[in-house]
mmCIF file of C-alpha atoms and ligand atoms in Angstrom:
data_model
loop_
_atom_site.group_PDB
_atom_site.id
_atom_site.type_symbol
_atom_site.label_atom_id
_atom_site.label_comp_id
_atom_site.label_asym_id
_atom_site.label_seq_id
_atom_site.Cartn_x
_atom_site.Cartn_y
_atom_site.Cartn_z
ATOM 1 C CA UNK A 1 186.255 228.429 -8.419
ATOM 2 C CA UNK A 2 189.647 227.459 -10.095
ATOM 3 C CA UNK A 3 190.393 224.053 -9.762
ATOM 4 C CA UNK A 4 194.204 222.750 -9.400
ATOM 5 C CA UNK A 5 194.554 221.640 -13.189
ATOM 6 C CA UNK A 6 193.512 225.625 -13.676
ATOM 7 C CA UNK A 7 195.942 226.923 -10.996
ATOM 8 C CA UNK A 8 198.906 224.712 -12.671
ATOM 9 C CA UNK A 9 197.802 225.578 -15.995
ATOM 10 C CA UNK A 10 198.719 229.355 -15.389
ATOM 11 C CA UNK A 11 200.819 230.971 -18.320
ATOM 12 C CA UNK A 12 201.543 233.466 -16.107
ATOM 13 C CA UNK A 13 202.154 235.150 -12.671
ATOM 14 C CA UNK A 14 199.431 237.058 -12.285
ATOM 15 C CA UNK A 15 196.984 234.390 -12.814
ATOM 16 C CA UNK A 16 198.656 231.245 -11.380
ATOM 17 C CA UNK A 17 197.915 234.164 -8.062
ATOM 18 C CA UNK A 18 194.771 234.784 -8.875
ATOM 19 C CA UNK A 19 193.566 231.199 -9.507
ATOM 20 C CA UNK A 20 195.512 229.764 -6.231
ATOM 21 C CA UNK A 21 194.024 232.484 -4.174
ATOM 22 C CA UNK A 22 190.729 232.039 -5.207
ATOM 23 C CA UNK A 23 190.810 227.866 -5.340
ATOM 24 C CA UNK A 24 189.738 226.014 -2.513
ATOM 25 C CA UNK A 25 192.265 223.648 -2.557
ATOM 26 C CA UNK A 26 191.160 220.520 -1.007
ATOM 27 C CA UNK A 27 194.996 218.607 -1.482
ATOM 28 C CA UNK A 28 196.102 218.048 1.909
ATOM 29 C CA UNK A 29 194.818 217.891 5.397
ATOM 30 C CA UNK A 30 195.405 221.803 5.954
ATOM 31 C CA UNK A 31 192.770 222.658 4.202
ATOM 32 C CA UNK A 32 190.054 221.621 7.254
ATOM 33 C CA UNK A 33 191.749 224.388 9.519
ATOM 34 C CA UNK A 34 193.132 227.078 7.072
ATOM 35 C CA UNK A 35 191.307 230.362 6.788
ATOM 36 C CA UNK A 36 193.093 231.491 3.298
ATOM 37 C CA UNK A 37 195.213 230.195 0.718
ATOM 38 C CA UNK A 38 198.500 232.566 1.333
ATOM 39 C CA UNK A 39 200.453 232.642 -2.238
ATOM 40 C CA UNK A 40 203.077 234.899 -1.397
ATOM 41 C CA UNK A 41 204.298 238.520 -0.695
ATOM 42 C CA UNK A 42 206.329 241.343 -2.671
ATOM 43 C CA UNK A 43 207.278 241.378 -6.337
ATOM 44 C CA UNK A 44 206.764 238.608 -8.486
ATOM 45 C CA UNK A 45 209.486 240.770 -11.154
ATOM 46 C CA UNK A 46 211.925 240.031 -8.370
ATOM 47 C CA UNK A 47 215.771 238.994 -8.560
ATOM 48 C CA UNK A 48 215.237 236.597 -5.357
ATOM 49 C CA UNK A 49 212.171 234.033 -4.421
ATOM 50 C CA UNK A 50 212.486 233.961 -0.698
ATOM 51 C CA UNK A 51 210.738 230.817 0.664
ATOM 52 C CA UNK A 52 209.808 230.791 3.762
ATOM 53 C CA UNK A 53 208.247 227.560 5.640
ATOM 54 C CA UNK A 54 204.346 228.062 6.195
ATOM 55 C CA UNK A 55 201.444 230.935 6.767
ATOM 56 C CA UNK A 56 201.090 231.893 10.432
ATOM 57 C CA UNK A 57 198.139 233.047 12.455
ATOM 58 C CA UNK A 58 198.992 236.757 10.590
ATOM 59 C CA UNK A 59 199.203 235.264 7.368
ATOM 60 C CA UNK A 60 196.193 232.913 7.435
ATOM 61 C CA UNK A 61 194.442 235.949 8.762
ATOM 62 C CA UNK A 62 195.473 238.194 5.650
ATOM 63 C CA UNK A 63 196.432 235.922 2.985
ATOM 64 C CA UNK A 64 199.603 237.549 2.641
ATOM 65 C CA UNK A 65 202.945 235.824 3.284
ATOM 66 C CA UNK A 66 205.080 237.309 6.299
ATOM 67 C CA UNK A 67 203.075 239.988 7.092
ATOM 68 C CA UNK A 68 203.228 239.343 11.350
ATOM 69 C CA UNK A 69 206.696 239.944 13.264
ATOM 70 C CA UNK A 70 208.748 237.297 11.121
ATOM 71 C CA UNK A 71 207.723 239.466 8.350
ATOM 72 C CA UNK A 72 208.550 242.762 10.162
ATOM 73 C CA UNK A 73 211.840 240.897 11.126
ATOM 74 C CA UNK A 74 212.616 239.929 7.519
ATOM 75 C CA UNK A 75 211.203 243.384 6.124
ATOM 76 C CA UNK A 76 214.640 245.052 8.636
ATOM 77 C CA UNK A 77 217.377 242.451 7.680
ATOM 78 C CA UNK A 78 216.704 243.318 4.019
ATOM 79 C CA UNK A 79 216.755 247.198 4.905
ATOM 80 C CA UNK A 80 219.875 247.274 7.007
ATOM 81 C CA UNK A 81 221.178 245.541 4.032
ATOM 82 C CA UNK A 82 220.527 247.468 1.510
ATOM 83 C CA UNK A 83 217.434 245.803 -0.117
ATOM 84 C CA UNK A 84 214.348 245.884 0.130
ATOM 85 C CA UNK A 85 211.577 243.185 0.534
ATOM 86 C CA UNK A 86 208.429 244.652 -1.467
ATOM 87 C CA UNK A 87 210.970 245.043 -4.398
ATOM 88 C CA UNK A 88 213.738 242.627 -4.382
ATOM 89 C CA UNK A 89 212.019 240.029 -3.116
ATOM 90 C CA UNK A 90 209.221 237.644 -3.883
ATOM 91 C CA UNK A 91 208.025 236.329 -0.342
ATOM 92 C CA UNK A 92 206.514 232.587 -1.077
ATOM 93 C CA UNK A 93 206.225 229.607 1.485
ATOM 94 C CA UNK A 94 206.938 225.959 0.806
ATOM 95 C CA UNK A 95 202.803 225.334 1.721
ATOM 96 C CA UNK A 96 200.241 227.551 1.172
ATOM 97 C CA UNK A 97 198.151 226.898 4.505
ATOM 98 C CA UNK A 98 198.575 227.402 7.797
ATOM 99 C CA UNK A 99 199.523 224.154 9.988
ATOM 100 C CA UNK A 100 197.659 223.731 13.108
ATOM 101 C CA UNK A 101 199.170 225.545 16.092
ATOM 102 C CA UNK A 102 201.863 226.080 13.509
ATOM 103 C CA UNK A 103 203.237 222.624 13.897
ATOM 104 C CA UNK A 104 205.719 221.917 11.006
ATOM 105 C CA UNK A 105 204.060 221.053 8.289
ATOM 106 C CA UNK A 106 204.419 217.060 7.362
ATOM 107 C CA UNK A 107 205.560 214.871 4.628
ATOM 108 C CA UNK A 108 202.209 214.749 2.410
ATOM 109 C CA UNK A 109 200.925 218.111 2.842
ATOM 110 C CA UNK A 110 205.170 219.208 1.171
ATOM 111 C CA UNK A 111 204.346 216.671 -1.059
ATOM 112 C CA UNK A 112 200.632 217.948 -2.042
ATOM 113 C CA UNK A 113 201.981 221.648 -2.192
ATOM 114 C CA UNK A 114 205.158 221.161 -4.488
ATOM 115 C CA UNK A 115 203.348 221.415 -7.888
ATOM 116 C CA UNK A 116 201.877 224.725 -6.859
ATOM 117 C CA UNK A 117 205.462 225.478 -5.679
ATOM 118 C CA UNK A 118 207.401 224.263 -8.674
ATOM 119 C CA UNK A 119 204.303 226.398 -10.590
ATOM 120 C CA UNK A 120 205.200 229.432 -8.896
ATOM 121 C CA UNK A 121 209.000 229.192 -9.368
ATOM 122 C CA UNK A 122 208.756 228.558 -13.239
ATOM 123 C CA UNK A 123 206.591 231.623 -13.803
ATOM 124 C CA UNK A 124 208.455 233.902 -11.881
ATOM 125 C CA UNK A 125 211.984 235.272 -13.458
ATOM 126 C CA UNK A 126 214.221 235.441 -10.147
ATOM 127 C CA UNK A 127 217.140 233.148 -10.202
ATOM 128 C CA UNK A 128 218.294 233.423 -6.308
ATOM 129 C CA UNK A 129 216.457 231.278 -4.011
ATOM 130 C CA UNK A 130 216.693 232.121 -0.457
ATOM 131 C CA UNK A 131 215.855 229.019 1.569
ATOM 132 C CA UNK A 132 214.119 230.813 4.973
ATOM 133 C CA UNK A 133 214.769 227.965 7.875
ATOM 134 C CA UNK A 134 215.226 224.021 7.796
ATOM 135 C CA UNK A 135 211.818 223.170 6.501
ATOM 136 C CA UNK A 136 212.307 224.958 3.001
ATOM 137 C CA UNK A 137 216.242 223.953 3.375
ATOM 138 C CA UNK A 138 215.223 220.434 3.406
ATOM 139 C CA UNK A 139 212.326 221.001 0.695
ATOM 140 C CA UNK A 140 215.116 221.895 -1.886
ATOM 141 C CA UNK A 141 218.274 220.061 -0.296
ATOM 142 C CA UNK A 142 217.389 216.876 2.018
ATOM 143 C CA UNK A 143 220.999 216.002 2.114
ATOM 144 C CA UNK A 144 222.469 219.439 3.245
ATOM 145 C CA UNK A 145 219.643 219.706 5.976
ATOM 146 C CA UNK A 146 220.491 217.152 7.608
ATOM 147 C CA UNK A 147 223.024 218.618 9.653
ATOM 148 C CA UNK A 148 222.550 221.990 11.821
ATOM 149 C CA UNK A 149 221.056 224.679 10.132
ATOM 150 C CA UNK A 150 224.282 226.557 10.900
ATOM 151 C CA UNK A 151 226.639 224.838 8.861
ATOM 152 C CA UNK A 152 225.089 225.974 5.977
ATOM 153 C CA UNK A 153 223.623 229.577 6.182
ATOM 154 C CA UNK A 154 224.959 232.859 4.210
ATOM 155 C CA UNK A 155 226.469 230.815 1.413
ATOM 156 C CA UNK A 156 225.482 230.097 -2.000
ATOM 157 C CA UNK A 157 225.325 226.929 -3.812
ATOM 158 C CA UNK A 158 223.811 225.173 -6.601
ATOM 159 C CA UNK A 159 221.810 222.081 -6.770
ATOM 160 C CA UNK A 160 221.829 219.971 -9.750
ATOM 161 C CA UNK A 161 217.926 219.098 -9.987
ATOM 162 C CA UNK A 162 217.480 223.097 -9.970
ATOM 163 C CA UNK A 163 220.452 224.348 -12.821
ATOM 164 C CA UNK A 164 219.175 227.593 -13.436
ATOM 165 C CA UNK A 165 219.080 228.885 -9.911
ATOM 166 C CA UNK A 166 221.476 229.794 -7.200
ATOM 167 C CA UNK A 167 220.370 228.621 -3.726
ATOM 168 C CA UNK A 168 221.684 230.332 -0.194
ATOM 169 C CA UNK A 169 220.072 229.508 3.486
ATOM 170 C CA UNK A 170 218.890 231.899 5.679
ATOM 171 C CA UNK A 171 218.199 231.688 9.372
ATOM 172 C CA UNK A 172 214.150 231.434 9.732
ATOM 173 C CA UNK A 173 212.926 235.017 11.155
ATOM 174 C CA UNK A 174 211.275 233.173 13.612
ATOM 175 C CA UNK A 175 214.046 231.734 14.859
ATOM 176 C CA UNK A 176 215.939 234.676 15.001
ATOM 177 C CA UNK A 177 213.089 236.169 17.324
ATOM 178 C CA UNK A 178 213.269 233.366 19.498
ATOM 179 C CA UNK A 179 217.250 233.357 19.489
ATOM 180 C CA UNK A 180 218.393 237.001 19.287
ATOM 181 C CA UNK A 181 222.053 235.921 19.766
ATOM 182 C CA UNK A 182 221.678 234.456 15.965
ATOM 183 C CA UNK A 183 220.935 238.137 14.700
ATOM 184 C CA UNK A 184 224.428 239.444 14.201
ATOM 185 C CA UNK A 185 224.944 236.692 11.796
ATOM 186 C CA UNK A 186 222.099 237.140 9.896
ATOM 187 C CA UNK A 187 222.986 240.460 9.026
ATOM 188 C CA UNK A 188 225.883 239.206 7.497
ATOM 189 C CA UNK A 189 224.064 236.372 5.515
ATOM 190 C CA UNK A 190 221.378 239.401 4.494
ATOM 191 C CA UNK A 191 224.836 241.661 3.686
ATOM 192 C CA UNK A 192 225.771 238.413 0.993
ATOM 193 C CA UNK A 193 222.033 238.115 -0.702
ATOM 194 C CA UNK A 194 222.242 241.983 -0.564
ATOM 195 C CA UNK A 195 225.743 241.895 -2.684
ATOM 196 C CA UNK A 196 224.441 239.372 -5.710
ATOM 197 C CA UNK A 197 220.879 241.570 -5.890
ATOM 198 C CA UNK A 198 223.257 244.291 -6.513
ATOM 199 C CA UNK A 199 225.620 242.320 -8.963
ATOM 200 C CA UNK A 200 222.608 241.188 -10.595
ATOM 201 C CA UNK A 201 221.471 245.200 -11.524
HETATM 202 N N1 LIG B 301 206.682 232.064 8.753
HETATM 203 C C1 LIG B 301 206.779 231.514 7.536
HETATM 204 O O1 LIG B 301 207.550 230.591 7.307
HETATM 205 N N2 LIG B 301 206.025 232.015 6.580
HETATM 206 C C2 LIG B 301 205.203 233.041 6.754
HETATM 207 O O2 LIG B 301 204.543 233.449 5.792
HETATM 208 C C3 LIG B 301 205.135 233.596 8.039
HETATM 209 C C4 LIG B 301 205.873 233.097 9.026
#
């Protein structure tokens, strides 16, 4: 079983996937609970890294990132848009495990997953990152997340510790299925990724 030194040592894709999925990462305190190690979802050739916050009962289930009704949720925001997840996107999440009750996950268990993170981002070619909800927002940006989330969705920016990518936030899924009155906006902020994937052909 790959050990973390052999899941960070990954010269590419492909096998930084295989090796995380297969480890049995011991790095943090979601280990004791989780039932898989979720890597991600959709294309790793992709234009856009979509990070999302953490697995869910569906995910931890299937080891696949967003595959419950966030996932369905995302899957239609792309569509009505014009793009499409399991090709434009590749679907990651800041950690890899499922939180408890799907409690937020905390401070060390960001920290212990950000290698694996970073990792995944430098073998990957996409240069849009779509921030999915405050917890990646904060992961990237602590500054700009410290206000409401709405301040700074469907707009990109850059960050200086992260020059070769463009950033934007999204609303969560999630919170879009618990706050439906947020959808019509969302559309819009999809309707902005949508136009740079397509400036970006
Ligand atoms: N929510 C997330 O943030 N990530 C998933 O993979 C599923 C739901």
């Amino acid at each position: 079983m790959p050990d973390a030194a052999a899941v960070l040592d990954a010269r590419d894709y492909a096998t930084f996937r295989e090796r995380l999925a297969g480890s049995d990462c011991r790095q943090c305190a979601l280990a004791r609970e989780r039932t898989r190690i979720v890597v991600d979802r959709g294309n790793p050739e992709a234009p856009v890294i979509a990070v999302g916050e953490a697995p869910g009962a569906a995910e931890d289930a299937s080891g696949r990132a967003f595959c419950g009704r966030s996932g369905r949720l995302l899957d239609g925001l792309c569509e009505a848009a014009g793009i499409r997840s399991d090709r434009d996107l590749l679907i990651v999440n800041v950690v890899k495990c499922r939180p408890p009750a799907n409690r937020t996950p905390r401070g060390p268990e960001v920290a212990a997953c950000r290698p694996f993170l970073e990792r995944q981002l430098a073998l990957a070619p996409a240069r849009i990152i779509a921030l999915l909800g405050a917890t990646a927002l904060r992961r990237f940006a602590p500054e700009r997340a410290k206000g409401p989330l709405g301040a700074q969705v469907g707009r990109f920016f850059r960050l200086a510790p992260w020059p070769a990518y463009r950033f934007i936030a999204l609303y969560h899924p999630a919170a879009i299925l618990y706050n439906r009155s947020l959808e019509p906006r969302a559309r819009r902020h999809f309707e902005v990724l949508a136009r740079a994937v397509r400036a970006g052909r």
